Short mmCIF file of C-alpha atoms in Angstrom, two decimals:
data_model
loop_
_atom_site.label_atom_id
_atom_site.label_comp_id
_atom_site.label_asym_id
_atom_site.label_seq_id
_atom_site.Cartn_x
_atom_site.Cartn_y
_atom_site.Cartn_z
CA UNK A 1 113.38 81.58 121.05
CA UNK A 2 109.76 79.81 120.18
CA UNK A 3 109.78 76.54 121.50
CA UNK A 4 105.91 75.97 120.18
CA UNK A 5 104.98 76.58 116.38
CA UNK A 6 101.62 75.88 115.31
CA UNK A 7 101.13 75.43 111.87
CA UNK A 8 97.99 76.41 109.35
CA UNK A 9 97.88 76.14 106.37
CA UNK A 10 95.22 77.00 102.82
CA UNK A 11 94.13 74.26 101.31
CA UNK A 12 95.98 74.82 98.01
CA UNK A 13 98.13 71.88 97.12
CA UNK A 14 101.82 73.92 97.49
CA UNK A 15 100.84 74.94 100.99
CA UNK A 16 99.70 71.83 102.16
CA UNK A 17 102.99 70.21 101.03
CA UNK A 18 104.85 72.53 103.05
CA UNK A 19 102.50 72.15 105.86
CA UNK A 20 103.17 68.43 105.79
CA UNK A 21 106.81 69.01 105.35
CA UNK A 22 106.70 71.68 108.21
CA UNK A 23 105.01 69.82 110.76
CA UNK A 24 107.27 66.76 110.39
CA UNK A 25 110.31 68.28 110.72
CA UNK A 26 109.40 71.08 113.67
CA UNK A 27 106.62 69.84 114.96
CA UNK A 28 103.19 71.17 115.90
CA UNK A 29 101.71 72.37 118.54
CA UNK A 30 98.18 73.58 119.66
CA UNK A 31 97.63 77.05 118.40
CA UNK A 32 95.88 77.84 122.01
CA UNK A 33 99.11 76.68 123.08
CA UNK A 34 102.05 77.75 120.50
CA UNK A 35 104.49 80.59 120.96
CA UNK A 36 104.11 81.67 117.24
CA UNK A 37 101.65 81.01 114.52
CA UNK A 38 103.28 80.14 110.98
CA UNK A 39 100.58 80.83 108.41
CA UNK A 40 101.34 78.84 104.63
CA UNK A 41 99.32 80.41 101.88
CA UNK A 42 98.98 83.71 100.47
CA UNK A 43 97.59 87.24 101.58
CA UNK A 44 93.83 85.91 101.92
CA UNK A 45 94.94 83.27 104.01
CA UNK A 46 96.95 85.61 105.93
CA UNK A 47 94.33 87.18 106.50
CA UNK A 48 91.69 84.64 107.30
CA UNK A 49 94.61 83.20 109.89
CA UNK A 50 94.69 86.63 111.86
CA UNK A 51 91.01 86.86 112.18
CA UNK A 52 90.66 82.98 113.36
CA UNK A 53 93.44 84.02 116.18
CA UNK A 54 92.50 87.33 117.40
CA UNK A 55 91.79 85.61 120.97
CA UNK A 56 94.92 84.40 121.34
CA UNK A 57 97.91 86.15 122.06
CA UNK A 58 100.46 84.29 119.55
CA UNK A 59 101.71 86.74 116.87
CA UNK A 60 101.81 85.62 113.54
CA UNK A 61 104.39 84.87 111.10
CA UNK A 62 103.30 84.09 106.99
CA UNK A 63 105.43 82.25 104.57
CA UNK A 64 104.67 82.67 101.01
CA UNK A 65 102.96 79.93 99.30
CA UNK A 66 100.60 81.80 97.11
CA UNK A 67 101.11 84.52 94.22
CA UNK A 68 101.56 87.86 95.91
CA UNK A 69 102.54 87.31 99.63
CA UNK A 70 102.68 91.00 100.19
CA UNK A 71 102.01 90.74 104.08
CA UNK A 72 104.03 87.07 103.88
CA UNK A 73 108.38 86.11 104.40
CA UNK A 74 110.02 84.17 101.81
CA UNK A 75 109.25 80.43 102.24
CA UNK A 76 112.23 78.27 103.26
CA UNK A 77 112.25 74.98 105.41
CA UNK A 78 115.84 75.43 106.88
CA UNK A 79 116.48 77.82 109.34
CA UNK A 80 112.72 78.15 110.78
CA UNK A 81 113.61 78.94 114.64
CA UNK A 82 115.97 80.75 113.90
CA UNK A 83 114.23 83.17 111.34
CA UNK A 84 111.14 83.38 113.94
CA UNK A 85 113.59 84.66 116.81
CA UNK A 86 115.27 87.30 114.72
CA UNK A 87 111.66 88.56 113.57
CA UNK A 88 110.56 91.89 113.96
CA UNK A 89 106.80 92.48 114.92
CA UNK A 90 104.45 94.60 113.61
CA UNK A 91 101.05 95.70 115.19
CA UNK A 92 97.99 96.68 113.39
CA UNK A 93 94.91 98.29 114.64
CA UNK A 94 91.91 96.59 112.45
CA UNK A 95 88.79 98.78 111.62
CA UNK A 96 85.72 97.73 112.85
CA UNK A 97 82.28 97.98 110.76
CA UNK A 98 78.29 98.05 111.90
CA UNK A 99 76.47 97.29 108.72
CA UNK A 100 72.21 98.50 108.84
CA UNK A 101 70.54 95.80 106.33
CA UNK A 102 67.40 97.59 103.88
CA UNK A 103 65.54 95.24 106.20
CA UNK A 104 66.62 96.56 109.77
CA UNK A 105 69.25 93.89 110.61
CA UNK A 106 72.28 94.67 111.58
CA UNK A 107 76.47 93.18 111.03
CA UNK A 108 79.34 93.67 112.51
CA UNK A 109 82.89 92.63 111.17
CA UNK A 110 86.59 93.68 111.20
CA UNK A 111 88.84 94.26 108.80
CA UNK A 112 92.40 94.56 108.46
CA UNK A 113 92.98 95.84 104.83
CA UNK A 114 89.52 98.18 104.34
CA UNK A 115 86.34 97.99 104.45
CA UNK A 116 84.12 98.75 101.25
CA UNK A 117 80.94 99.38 99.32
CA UNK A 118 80.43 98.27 96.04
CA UNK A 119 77.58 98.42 93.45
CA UNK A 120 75.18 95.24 93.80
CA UNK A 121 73.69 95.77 90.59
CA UNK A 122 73.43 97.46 87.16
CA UNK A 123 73.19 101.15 88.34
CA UNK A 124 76.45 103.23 89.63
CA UNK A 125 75.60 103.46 93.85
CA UNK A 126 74.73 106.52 95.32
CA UNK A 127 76.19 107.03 98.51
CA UNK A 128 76.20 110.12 101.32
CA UNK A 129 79.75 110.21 103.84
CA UNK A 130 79.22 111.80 106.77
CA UNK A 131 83.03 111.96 109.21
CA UNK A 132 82.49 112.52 112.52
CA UNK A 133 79.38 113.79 112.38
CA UNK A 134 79.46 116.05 110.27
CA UNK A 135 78.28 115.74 106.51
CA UNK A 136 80.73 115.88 103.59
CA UNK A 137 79.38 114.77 100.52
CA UNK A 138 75.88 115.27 99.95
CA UNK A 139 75.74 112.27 96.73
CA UNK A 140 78.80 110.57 95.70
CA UNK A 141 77.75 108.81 92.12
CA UNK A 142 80.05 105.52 92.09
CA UNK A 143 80.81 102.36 91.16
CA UNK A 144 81.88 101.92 95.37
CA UNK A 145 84.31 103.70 98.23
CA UNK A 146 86.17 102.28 100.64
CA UNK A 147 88.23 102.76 103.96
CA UNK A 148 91.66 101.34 104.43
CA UNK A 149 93.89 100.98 107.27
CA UNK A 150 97.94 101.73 106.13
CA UNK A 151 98.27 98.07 105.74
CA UNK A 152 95.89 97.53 103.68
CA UNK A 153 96.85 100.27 101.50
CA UNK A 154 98.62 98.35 98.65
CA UNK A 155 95.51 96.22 98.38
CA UNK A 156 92.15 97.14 96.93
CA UNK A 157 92.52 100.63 97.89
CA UNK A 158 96.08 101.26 95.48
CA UNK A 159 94.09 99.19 92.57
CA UNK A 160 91.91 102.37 92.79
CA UNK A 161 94.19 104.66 92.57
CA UNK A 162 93.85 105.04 96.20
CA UNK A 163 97.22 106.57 97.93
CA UNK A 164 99.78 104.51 100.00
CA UNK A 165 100.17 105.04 104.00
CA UNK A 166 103.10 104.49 106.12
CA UNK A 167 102.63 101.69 108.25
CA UNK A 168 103.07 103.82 110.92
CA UNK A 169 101.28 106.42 110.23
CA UNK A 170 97.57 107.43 112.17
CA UNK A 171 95.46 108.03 108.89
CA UNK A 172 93.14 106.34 106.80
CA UNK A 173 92.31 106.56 103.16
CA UNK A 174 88.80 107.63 102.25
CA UNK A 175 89.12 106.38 98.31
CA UNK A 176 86.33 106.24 95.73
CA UNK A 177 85.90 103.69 92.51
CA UNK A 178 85.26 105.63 89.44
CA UNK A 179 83.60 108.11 90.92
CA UNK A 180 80.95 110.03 88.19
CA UNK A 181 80.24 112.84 90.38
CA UNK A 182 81.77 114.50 91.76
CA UNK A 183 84.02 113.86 88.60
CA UNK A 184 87.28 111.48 89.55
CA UNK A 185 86.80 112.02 92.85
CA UNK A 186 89.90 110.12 94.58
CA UNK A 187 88.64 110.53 98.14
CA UNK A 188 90.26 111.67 100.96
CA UNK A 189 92.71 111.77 103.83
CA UNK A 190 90.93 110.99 107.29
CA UNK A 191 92.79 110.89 110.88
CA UNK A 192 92.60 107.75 112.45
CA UNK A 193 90.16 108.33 115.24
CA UNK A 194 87.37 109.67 112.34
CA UNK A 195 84.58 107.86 112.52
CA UNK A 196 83.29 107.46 108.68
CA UNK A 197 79.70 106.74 107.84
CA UNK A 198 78.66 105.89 104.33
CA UNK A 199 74.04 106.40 103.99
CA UNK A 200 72.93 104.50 100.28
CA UNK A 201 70.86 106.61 98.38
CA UNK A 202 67.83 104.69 96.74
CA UNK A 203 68.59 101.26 97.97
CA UNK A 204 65.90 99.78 96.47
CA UNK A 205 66.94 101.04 92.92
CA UNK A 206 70.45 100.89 93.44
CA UNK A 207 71.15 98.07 95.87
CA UNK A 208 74.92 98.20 97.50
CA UNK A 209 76.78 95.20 99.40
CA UNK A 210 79.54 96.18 101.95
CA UNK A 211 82.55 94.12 101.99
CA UNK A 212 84.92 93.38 104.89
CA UNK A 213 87.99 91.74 104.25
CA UNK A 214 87.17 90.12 101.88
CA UNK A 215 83.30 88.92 103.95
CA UNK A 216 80.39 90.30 101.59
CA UNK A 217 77.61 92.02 103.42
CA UNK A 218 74.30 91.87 100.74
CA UNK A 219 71.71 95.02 101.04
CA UNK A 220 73.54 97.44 103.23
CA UNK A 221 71.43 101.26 103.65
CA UNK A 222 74.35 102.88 105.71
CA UNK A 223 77.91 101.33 107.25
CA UNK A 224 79.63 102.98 110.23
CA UNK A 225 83.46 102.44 109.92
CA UNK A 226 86.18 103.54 112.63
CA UNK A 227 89.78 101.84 113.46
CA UNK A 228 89.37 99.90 116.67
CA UNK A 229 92.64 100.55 119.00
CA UNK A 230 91.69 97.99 121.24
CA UNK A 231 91.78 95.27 118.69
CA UNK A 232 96.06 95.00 118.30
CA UNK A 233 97.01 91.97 115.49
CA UNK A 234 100.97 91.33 116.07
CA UNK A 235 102.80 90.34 112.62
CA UNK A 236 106.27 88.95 112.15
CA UNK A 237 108.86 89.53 109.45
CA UNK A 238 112.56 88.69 108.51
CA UNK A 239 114.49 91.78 109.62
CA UNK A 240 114.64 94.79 106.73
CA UNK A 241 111.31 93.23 105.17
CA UNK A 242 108.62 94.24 107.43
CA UNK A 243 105.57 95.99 106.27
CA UNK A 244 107.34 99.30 106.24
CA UNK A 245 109.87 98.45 104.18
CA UNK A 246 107.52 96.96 101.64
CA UNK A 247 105.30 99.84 101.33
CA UNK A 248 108.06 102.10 100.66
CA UNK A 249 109.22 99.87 98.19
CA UNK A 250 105.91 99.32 96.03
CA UNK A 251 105.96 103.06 95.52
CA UNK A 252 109.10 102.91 93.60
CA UNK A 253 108.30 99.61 91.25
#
């Protein structure tokens, strides 16, 4: 049973009612020093509260106070402890990303849902993806591809018609955004352990940002992507609603 909870919260209004509610009636402790992390927002913040952590060893637990709340519990004052003991965890591997700038500089980020390129301007991108080493598309015409993990898989990735994962499962989705040639491409099934790297055609004429979560990367000529299994983020949810459960059940909505 937790007997710290640290609170955060997003700065919308709803959460930081609950937050005030929260805090007053449990308590809050130091997150360097609390047992479990309740997050109040929505996905983004979800997200943004997992990065923030990664040091510490907390797991985190969301309740819903934005519009989606895919990766978030139902939000409910009563009960709190008691929901956080019964909670079943969830650990996700986040992929890690090396970003070479037109200019020479480098970036680094992780992400937990995917990581993608998109178009930074007028003309469809031009992009080369090389797995492992090995070339496999010589010029994919596009509006932008990504990379997502199986949690991020209802995200970005399943607004492009990308496929869903099982949470448990050790793959990745290699999706495209309306792809003009190869026609439709969709993309492509990867194992876990590829490593995936994306080289922009013409940069100059056809300039391409990468984005990480969410974190825009301006002027990217190539973006190395691989799933980093020494990076673990633990996630809790109410029992019979954890991420498996819910990506089964957005394929049948």
């Amino acid at each position: 049973m937790p007997s710290k909870i640290a609170f955060a919260a997003s700065r919308a209004p709803v959460a930081q009612a609950a937050h005030a509610t929260l805090t007053q009636r449990y308590g809050n402790a130091p997150l360097a020093e609390a047992d479990v992390i309740v997050a109040l927002g929505g996905d983004g913040f979800m997200l943004q509260t997992l990065h923030d952590t990664l040091e510490l060893l907390a797991p985190v637990y969301g309740m819903n106070c934005g519009t989606i709340g895919f990766m978030m519990n139902a939000y409910a004052e009563d009960e709190l402890v008691e929901r956080l003991t019964a909670a079943e965890e969830a650990v996700i591997n986040p992929l890690s990303m090396r970003a070479t700038h037109t200019d020479g500089r480098q970036s680094r980020a992780l992400a937990l849902n995917e990581v993608a390129l998109l178009r930074a301007g007028p003309q469809a991108a031009k992009l080369q993806i090389t797995v492992d080493g090995r070339l496999r598309m010589q010029e994919l015409v596009c509006d932008g591809a990504l990379v997502a993990t199986p949690a991020g898989s209802t995200a970005y990735n399943y607004s492009a018609h990308g496929p869903i994962l099982p949470i448990g499962a050790d793959v990745l989705a290699l999706t495209a955004m309306a792809a003009f040639r190869p026609r439709r491409w969709r993309g492509a099934l990867l194992p876990k352990t590829a490593k995936v790297r994306f080289d922009v055609l013409e940069p100059e004429k056809r300039p391409v940002m990468a984005d990480a979560d969410g974190t825009s990367y301006r002027d990217v000529a190539s973006v190395e992507i691989q799933s980093e299994p020494s990076i673990s983020h633990r996630i809790l949810f109410d029992p019979g609603h954890g991420l498996e459960e819910r990506l089964i059940s957005e394929q049948f909505t």
